[in-house]
CSV table of C-alpha atoms in Angstrom, one decimal:
chain,number,residue,atom,x,y,z
A,1,GLN,CA,76.4,-85.7,58.3
A,2,VAL,CA,73.2,-83.8,57.8
A,3,GLN,CA,70.0,-85.8,57.1
A,4,LEU,CA,66.6,-84.6,56.1
A,5,GLN,CA,63.2,-86.4,56.5
A,6,GLU,CA,59.9,-85.4,55.2
A,7,SER,CA,56.7,-86.1,57.0
A,8,GLY,CA,53.0,-85.4,56.6
A,9,PRO,CA,49.7,-86.8,55.2
A,10,ARG,CA,50.2,-89.0,52.1
A,11,LEU,CA,46.6,-88.5,51.0
A,12,VAL,CA,45.0,-85.1,50.5
A,13,ARG,CA,41.5,-84.5,49.3
A,14,PRO,CA,41.0,-82.1,46.1
A,15,SER,CA,40.6,-78.5,47.2
A,16,GLU,CA,42.2,-79.0,50.6
A,17,THR,CA,45.7,-77.9,51.9
A,18,LEU,CA,48.8,-80.1,51.5
A,19,SER,CA,51.0,-79.8,54.5
A,20,LEU,CA,54.6,-81.3,55.0
A,21,THR,CA,57.4,-80.8,57.4
A,22,CYS,CA,61.1,-81.6,56.8
A,23,THR,CA,63.2,-82.4,60.0
A,24,VAL,CA,66.9,-81.7,59.7
A,25,SER,CA,69.2,-84.0,61.9
A,26,GLY,CA,73.0,-84.0,62.3
A,27,GLY,CA,73.4,-80.5,62.0
A,28,SER,CA,71.8,-77.1,62.7
A,29,ILE,CA,69.2,-75.6,60.4
A,30,SER,CA,70.7,-72.1,61.0
A,31,SER,CA,73.0,-70.5,58.4
A,32,TYR,CA,71.5,-72.3,55.6
A,33,SER,CA,68.6,-72.0,53.2
A,34,TRP,CA,66.0,-74.8,52.6
A,35,SER,CA,63.9,-75.8,49.7
A,36,TRP,CA,61.2,-77.8,48.6
A,37,VAL,CA,61.1,-79.7,45.3
A,38,ARG,CA,58.6,-82.0,43.7
A,39,LEU,CA,58.5,-84.8,41.0
A,40,PRO,CA,55.2,-85.7,39.4
A,41,ALA,CA,54.9,-89.1,38.0
A,42,GLY,CA,56.4,-89.2,34.4
A,43,LYS,CA,57.5,-85.7,34.7
A,44,GLY,CA,60.7,-83.8,35.7
A,45,LEU,CA,61.8,-82.1,39.0
A,46,GLU,CA,60.0,-78.8,39.8
A,47,TRP,CA,61.0,-76.2,42.4
A,48,ILE,CA,58.6,-75.1,44.6
A,49,GLY,CA,60.4,-72.5,46.9
A,50,ARG,CA,63.0,-71.5,49.4
A,51,ILE,CA,63.2,-70.2,52.9
A,52,ASN,CA,66.1,-69.2,55.1
A,53,THR,CA,66.2,-69.3,58.9
A,54,SER,CA,65.1,-65.5,59.1
A,55,GLY,CA,62.0,-66.6,57.5
A,56,SER,CA,62.6,-64.8,54.0
A,57,THR,CA,60.9,-66.7,51.2
A,58,ARG,CA,61.0,-66.9,47.5
A,59,TYR,CA,58.6,-69.2,45.6
A,60,ASN,CA,58.2,-70.5,42.1
A,61,PRO,CA,56.1,-68.0,40.2
A,62,SER,CA,53.7,-70.7,39.0
A,63,LEU,CA,52.9,-71.7,42.5
A,64,ARG,CA,53.3,-68.5,44.3
A,65,SER,CA,49.6,-67.9,45.0
A,66,ARG,CA,49.1,-71.4,46.6
A,67,VAL,CA,52.4,-71.8,48.6
A,68,THR,CA,53.5,-70.8,52.1
A,69,MET,CA,56.8,-72.0,53.7
A,70,SER,CA,57.7,-71.5,57.4
A,71,VAL,CA,60.6,-72.4,59.5
A,72,ASP,CA,61.0,-73.4,63.2
A,73,THR,CA,64.6,-73.2,64.3
A,74,SER,CA,63.8,-74.5,67.8
A,75,LYS,CA,62.7,-77.9,66.4
A,76,ASN,CA,65.4,-77.7,63.5
A,77,GLN,CA,62.2,-78.0,61.0
A,78,PHE,CA,60.8,-76.1,58.2
A,79,SER,CA,57.4,-76.6,56.5
A,80,LEU,CA,55.4,-76.5,53.3
A,81,LYS,CA,51.7,-75.6,52.8
A,82,LEU,CA,50.1,-75.8,49.4
A,83,THR,CA,46.4,-74.8,49.3
A,84,SER,CA,43.6,-75.6,46.8
A,85,VAL,CA,45.2,-78.7,45.6
A,86,THR,CA,44.4,-80.8,42.5
A,87,ALA,CA,45.2,-84.0,41.1
A,88,ALA,CA,48.1,-82.2,39.2
A,89,ASP,CA,49.7,-81.7,42.7
A,90,THR,CA,50.2,-85.6,43.2
A,91,ALA,CA,54.0,-86.0,43.3
A,92,VAL,CA,57.0,-87.1,45.4
A,93,TYR,CA,57.8,-84.1,47.7
A,94,TYR,CA,61.5,-83.8,48.5
A,95,CYS,CA,63.0,-81.2,51.0
A,96,ALA,CA,66.7,-80.3,50.4
A,97,ARG,CA,69.3,-77.9,51.8
A,98,LEU,CA,70.9,-75.1,49.5
A,99,THR,CA,74.5,-74.9,49.7
A,100,ALA,CA,75.9,-71.6,48.6
A,101,SER,CA,79.3,-70.6,47.0
A,102,ALA,CA,79.3,-68.6,43.8
A,103,THR,CA,76.0,-69.9,43.4
A,104,GLU,CA,73.7,-72.5,45.3
A,105,TRP,CA,72.8,-76.1,44.7
A,106,PHE,CA,70.6,-78.6,46.4
A,107,ASP,CA,72.7,-80.9,48.7
A,108,PRO,CA,71.6,-83.1,50.5
A,109,TRP,CA,68.0,-84.1,49.7
A,110,GLY,CA,65.5,-85.9,51.8
A,111,GLN,CA,64.3,-89.3,50.8
A,112,GLY,CA,61.0,-87.9,49.5
A,113,THR,CA,57.4,-88.6,50.3
A,114,LEU,CA,54.5,-89.4,47.8
A,115,VAL,CA,51.5,-87.2,48.3
A,116,THR,CA,48.5,-88.3,46.5
A,117,VAL,CA,45.6,-85.9,45.7
A,118,SER,CA,42.3,-87.8,45.5
A,119,SER,CA,39.0,-88.0,46.9
B,1,SER,CA,60.2,-68.1,32.1
B,2,TYR,CA,63.5,-69.7,31.6
B,3,GLU,CA,63.8,-73.0,29.9
B,4,LEU,CA,66.4,-75.9,30.1
B,5,THR,CA,66.1,-78.4,27.5
B,6,GLN,CA,67.7,-81.9,27.7
B,7,PRO,CA,67.6,-84.9,25.2
B,8,PRO,CA,64.9,-87.3,26.7
B,9,SER,CA,67.2,-90.3,26.4
B,10,VAL,CA,70.9,-91.3,25.8
B,11,SER,CA,72.1,-94.7,25.2
B,12,VAL,CA,75.6,-95.8,25.7
B,13,SER,CA,77.6,-99.1,25.8
B,14,PRO,CA,79.5,-100.0,29.0
B,15,GLY,CA,83.0,-98.6,29.1
B,16,GLN,CA,81.9,-95.9,26.4
B,17,THR,CA,81.4,-92.0,26.9
B,18,ALA,CA,78.0,-90.6,27.5
B,19,SER,CA,77.2,-86.9,26.9
B,20,ILE,CA,74.1,-85.3,28.2
B,21,THR,CA,73.3,-81.7,27.0
B,22,CYS,CA,71.4,-79.0,28.6
B,23,SER,CA,70.2,-75.9,26.5
B,24,GLY,CA,69.2,-72.6,27.6
B,25,ASP,CA,69.5,-69.0,26.6
B,26,ASN,CA,72.9,-67.7,27.6
B,27,LEU,CA,73.3,-70.6,30.0
B,28,GLY,CA,77.2,-70.1,29.8
B,29,ASP,CA,76.6,-66.8,31.7
B,30,LYS,CA,75.0,-68.8,34.7
B,31,TYR,CA,76.4,-71.7,36.7
B,32,ALA,CA,75.0,-75.1,35.9
B,33,CYS,CA,74.8,-78.0,38.1
B,34,TRP,CA,73.8,-81.7,37.5
B,35,TYR,CA,71.8,-84.4,39.7
B,36,GLN,CA,71.6,-88.1,39.2
B,37,GLN,CA,68.4,-89.8,40.2
B,38,LYS,CA,67.9,-93.6,40.3
B,39,PRO,CA,64.6,-95.1,40.3
B,40,GLY,CA,63.0,-94.8,43.9
B,41,GLN,CA,65.6,-92.7,45.3
B,42,SER,CA,66.1,-89.0,45.8
B,43,PRO,CA,68.3,-86.8,43.4
B,44,VAL,CA,72.1,-86.7,44.2
B,45,LEU,CA,74.4,-83.8,43.2
B,46,VAL,CA,77.0,-85.0,40.9
B,47,ILE,CA,78.3,-81.7,39.5
B,48,TYR,CA,78.1,-77.9,40.8
B,49,GLU,CA,79.4,-74.7,39.4
B,50,ASP,CA,79.6,-76.1,36.0
B,51,TYR,CA,82.5,-78.6,36.6
B,52,LYS,CA,83.2,-79.1,40.2
B,53,ARG,CA,82.8,-82.6,41.7
B,54,PRO,CA,81.4,-83.0,45.2
B,55,SER,CA,83.6,-85.6,47.2
B,56,GLY,CA,81.9,-88.9,46.3
B,57,THR,CA,81.3,-88.1,42.6
B,58,PRO,CA,83.7,-90.5,40.7
B,59,GLU,CA,86.1,-88.8,38.4
B,60,ARG,CA,84.4,-90.4,35.3
B,61,PHE,CA,81.8,-87.6,35.7
B,62,SER,CA,82.9,-84.2,34.3
B,63,GLY,CA,81.0,-80.9,33.3
B,64,SER,CA,81.4,-78.0,31.0
B,65,ASN,CA,79.3,-74.9,30.2
B,66,SER,CA,79.7,-72.5,27.4
B,67,GLY,CA,77.5,-70.4,25.2
B,68,ASN,CA,74.0,-71.9,25.4
B,69,THR,CA,74.8,-75.4,26.5
B,70,ALA,CA,76.0,-77.1,29.6
B,71,THR,CA,77.3,-80.7,29.0
B,72,LEU,CA,77.7,-83.6,31.6
B,73,THR,CA,80.1,-86.2,30.4
B,74,ILE,CA,80.4,-89.7,31.9
B,75,SER,CA,83.6,-91.4,30.7
B,76,GLY,CA,83.9,-95.2,30.9
B,77,THR,CA,80.3,-95.4,31.7
B,78,GLN,CA,79.3,-98.2,34.3
B,79,ALA,CA,76.1,-100.0,34.7
B,80,MET,CA,75.5,-98.2,38.0
B,81,ASP,CA,75.4,-94.9,36.0
B,82,GLU,CA,72.0,-95.9,34.5
B,83,ALA,CA,69.7,-93.2,36.0
B,84,ASP,CA,67.9,-89.9,35.2
B,85,TYR,CA,70.0,-86.9,34.9
B,86,TYR,CA,68.8,-83.2,35.5
B,87,CYS,CA,70.6,-80.1,35.0
B,88,GLN,CA,69.8,-77.0,37.1
B,89,ALA,CA,70.4,-73.3,37.0
B,90,TRP,CA,69.3,-70.1,38.6
B,91,ASP,CA,67.7,-67.2,36.6
B,92,SER,CA,66.2,-64.1,38.3
B,93,SER,CA,66.5,-65.8,41.7
B,94,THR,CA,64.4,-68.7,40.6
B,95,VAL,CA,65.4,-72.2,40.2
B,96,PHE,CA,64.9,-74.0,36.9
B,97,PHE,CA,65.5,-77.8,36.3
B,98,GLY,CA,66.1,-79.3,33.0
B,99,THR,CA,63.6,-81.6,31.2
B,100,GLY,CA,65.6,-84.7,32.4
B,101,THR,CA,67.6,-87.3,30.4
B,102,LYS,CA,67.3,-90.9,30.9
B,103,VAL,CA,70.7,-92.6,30.4
B,104,SER,CA,70.5,-96.3,29.6
B,105,VAL,CA,73.6,-98.5,29.6
B,106,LEU,CA,73.0,-101.3,27.2
């Protein structure tokens, strides 16, 4: 059974870069696409972007200018970088696998990691 | 930008039926899926491709999608179904989540 685990700093200073890594275990990262989703406190889920194992990406237009995703198939990991963060980027960040058929959906999800932007 | 609108809250008595709507322009022309999220936990897929249940999703969960509205129905609601529920769809290769609905079992 595939499991995902987010890791990275829990506290980031304003204007700096948020960096997270998702490690996939129990299966290969290949042949799937992978995503990041966040949940700000008191708000709803927000999709950040996706990446496949060829490195092809697609980002949420509202975050595109600040987001970079990458993948390391040798480590079964993919990563997120979000630049110039502000307090509005404080959220629980989830990584998830995209499963495809006629369309795509997120399953499974990682447990999530709370990242706080504060000085 | 595409928007998916859900009622903020739905209340239901144990054993009764809860219906959660998700509204978006021509949503019925797209596929909708639904996620359940309990406090402190990550989201869990409960319905995909409008009405299909992943293994592990109880049969009391069902879905439909037509016109501008997708609906998640919980029949015989149980206390364990109390959670936030989010619909999700794709538009122009971008993911959109609904605004979320808190289901309270009273």
